[in-house]
Amino acid sequence: MTSATLWRERYQAAMSEMTKYMKYMANGGLLFTVYFVILYALVVYGRFLNQINGDFPGNLLMGGLFIIIAFYRTARTFLVEADQVFLLPNLPQLRSYMKRVRLYNAFLGMVRVVIPFLAIAVLYVRTESTSPLEMIVLFFALAMIGASANLSKLEAIPHRLVVLYAVGAGILVMIDMPLFSIVITSLLLVTLHLKKYQKLPLMEWIAIEQESRDRFYRIANWFVDVPRLSKTYKQRRILSQLVEKIQFDKKQTFDYLYMKQLIRSTDGIGLIVRLTLIGAVFIWLGKDNPWLVTFAIPAFSGLTSFQLAPFTRAIDSHLLTRLLPFGDANRSRKKVIRVASILQIIALALIAILMNGQPIVLVGAIIAIAVSEMYLRK
């Protein structure tokens, strides 16, 4: 198998799998909520830009963006665990494959810079005296930082080296010398080129790919069930002790089991925390509009109840639910969702009152309770 064939097969398989999960995620209610929050955040940001004046330190934000971009790095190699056996005899002939992997990760690092740069660039041109040439230079300098961060992970180069160069470039932007930032980032790319691997580091790149895949699965698991993601549980002693307060009664066996699973599983309490945080951000963005704040409470509470249904069905597949002879599983399922929903409604209502301060937001809490009860009956 040639390097070109190996790359084509592995790349197509990875993209096919990613596309499959993206389709499921796009149909999930949580992703639509995230879209809505982002769109409303753009509206708020637009209002902020209209009110900004020339004294705002836009150069500090642009310089800080260099440092922020450098701190995150990820890489894909499209290698699997079996390659440590089957590709071992062909390592000297895989230089072309290594080159393709480097180009892909460099391009990926440059692409993820686009949206942050556009967001800050709109503010930067309103507060600083700049020219089209300077903006082009700033974009390419940032793109080099993004590419270098990914390449440093491939070549096992200390991350602090990329951060150090990014800090230097960011300082030049902060002191109104943006054209010189590309000199620093170019030196960083030269340094990475000199330190690159000359032979495919098979075991290291397999570990990098596994780490990257696990990260994607964890993100996808926020929206859909991911079979390949191993279930993780945390002890959470304080919350678990509250469950121990449930009285020993054969009619409450499923109450105990479901509550314990909800608290310890990242799919249960993790989902509630994520949606509550997104709801809090939405409330903060719309704090000047009491109707938006009121709408946020039933919207996010109802979405939580809807998303918890697959979680309770997953619990039913647990061996203990088929061994326990006592209790009403259906009643306990509703009880778990009801308790989680009420606690979230209380949290969102308190946040809404603190942010907006108008009693009308409590109407949203009442509607949220009604929506939750209607959902439970169905």
PDB file of C-alpha atoms in Angstrom, residues 25-26 28-45 47 223 275 277-287 289 291-300 303:
ATOM      1  CA  MET A  25     -25.882  16.290  16.343  1.00  0.00           C
ATOM      2  CA  ALA A  26     -27.563  18.672  13.891  1.00  0.00           C
ATOM      3  CA  GLY A  28     -30.530  17.369  18.380  1.00  0.00           C
ATOM      4  CA  GLY A  29     -32.366  20.000  20.382  1.00  0.00           C
ATOM      5  CA  LEU A  30     -29.264  21.025  22.326  1.00  0.00           C
ATOM      6  CA  LEU A  31     -27.375  22.074  19.193  1.00  0.00           C
ATOM      7  CA  PHE A  32     -30.286  24.270  18.090  1.00  0.00           C
ATOM      8  CA  THR A  33     -30.190  25.897  21.510  1.00  0.00           C
ATOM      9  CA  VAL A  34     -26.483  26.582  21.126  1.00  0.00           C
ATOM     10  CA  TYR A  35     -27.141  28.106  17.691  1.00  0.00           C
ATOM     11  CA  PHE A  36     -29.815  30.354  19.154  1.00  0.00           C
ATOM     12  CA  VAL A  37     -27.536  31.524  21.970  1.00  0.00           C
ATOM     13  CA  ILE A  38     -24.722  32.263  19.501  1.00  0.00           C
ATOM     14  CA  LEU A  39     -27.030  34.237  17.215  1.00  0.00           C
ATOM     15  CA  TYR A  40     -28.332  36.302  20.096  1.00  0.00           C
ATOM     16  CA  ALA A  41     -24.752  36.840  21.313  1.00  0.00           C
ATOM     17  CA  LEU A  42     -23.930  38.235  17.864  1.00  0.00           C
ATOM     18  CA  VAL A  43     -26.814  40.690  18.211  1.00  0.00           C
ATOM     19  CA  VAL A  44     -25.529  41.833  21.607  1.00  0.00           C
ATOM     20  CA  TYR A  45     -21.990  42.118  20.233  1.00  0.00           C
ATOM     21  CA  ARG A  47     -24.929  46.626  19.778  1.00  0.00           C
ATOM     22  CA  PHE A 223     -25.756  16.009  21.821  1.00  0.00           C
ATOM     23  CA  LEU A 275     -27.853  23.324  29.770  1.00  0.00           C
ATOM     24  CA  LEU A 277     -24.868  27.209  32.090  1.00  0.00           C
ATOM     25  CA  ILE A 278     -26.012  27.869  28.519  1.00  0.00           C
ATOM     26  CA  GLY A 279     -29.313  29.149  29.887  1.00  0.00           C
ATOM     27  CA  ALA A 280     -27.465  31.420  32.320  1.00  0.00           C
ATOM     28  CA  VAL A 281     -25.427  32.865  29.441  1.00  0.00           C
ATOM     29  CA  PHE A 282     -28.603  33.462  27.449  1.00  0.00           C
ATOM     30  CA  ILE A 283     -30.231  35.202  30.427  1.00  0.00           C
ATOM     31  CA  TRP A 284     -27.161  37.382  30.888  1.00  0.00           C
ATOM     32  CA  LEU A 285     -27.160  38.364  27.218  1.00  0.00           C
ATOM     33  CA  GLY A 286     -30.867  39.228  27.296  1.00  0.00           C
ATOM     34  CA  LYS A 287     -30.996  40.717  30.799  1.00  0.00           C
ATOM     35  CA  ASN A 289     -35.330  42.340  27.927  1.00  0.00           C
ATOM     36  CA  TRP A 291     -39.565  38.784  28.038  1.00  0.00           C
ATOM     37  CA  LEU A 292     -36.441  37.033  26.729  1.00  0.00           C
ATOM     38  CA  VAL A 293     -35.379  36.231  30.278  1.00  0.00           C
ATOM     39  CA  THR A 294     -38.860  34.891  31.039  1.00  0.00           C
ATOM     40  CA  PHE A 295     -38.800  32.769  27.877  1.00  0.00           C
ATOM     41  CA  ALA A 296     -35.380  31.297  28.711  1.00  0.00           C
ATOM     42  CA  ILE A 297     -36.568  29.499  31.854  1.00  0.00           C
ATOM     43  CA  PRO A 298     -39.224  27.215  30.282  1.00  0.00           C
ATOM     44  CA  ALA A 299     -37.170  26.814  27.092  1.00  0.00           C
ATOM     45  CA  PHE A 300     -34.076  25.423  28.803  1.00  0.00           C
ATOM     46  CA  LEU A 303     -35.061  20.999  26.737  1.00  0.00           C
TER      47      LEU A 303
END
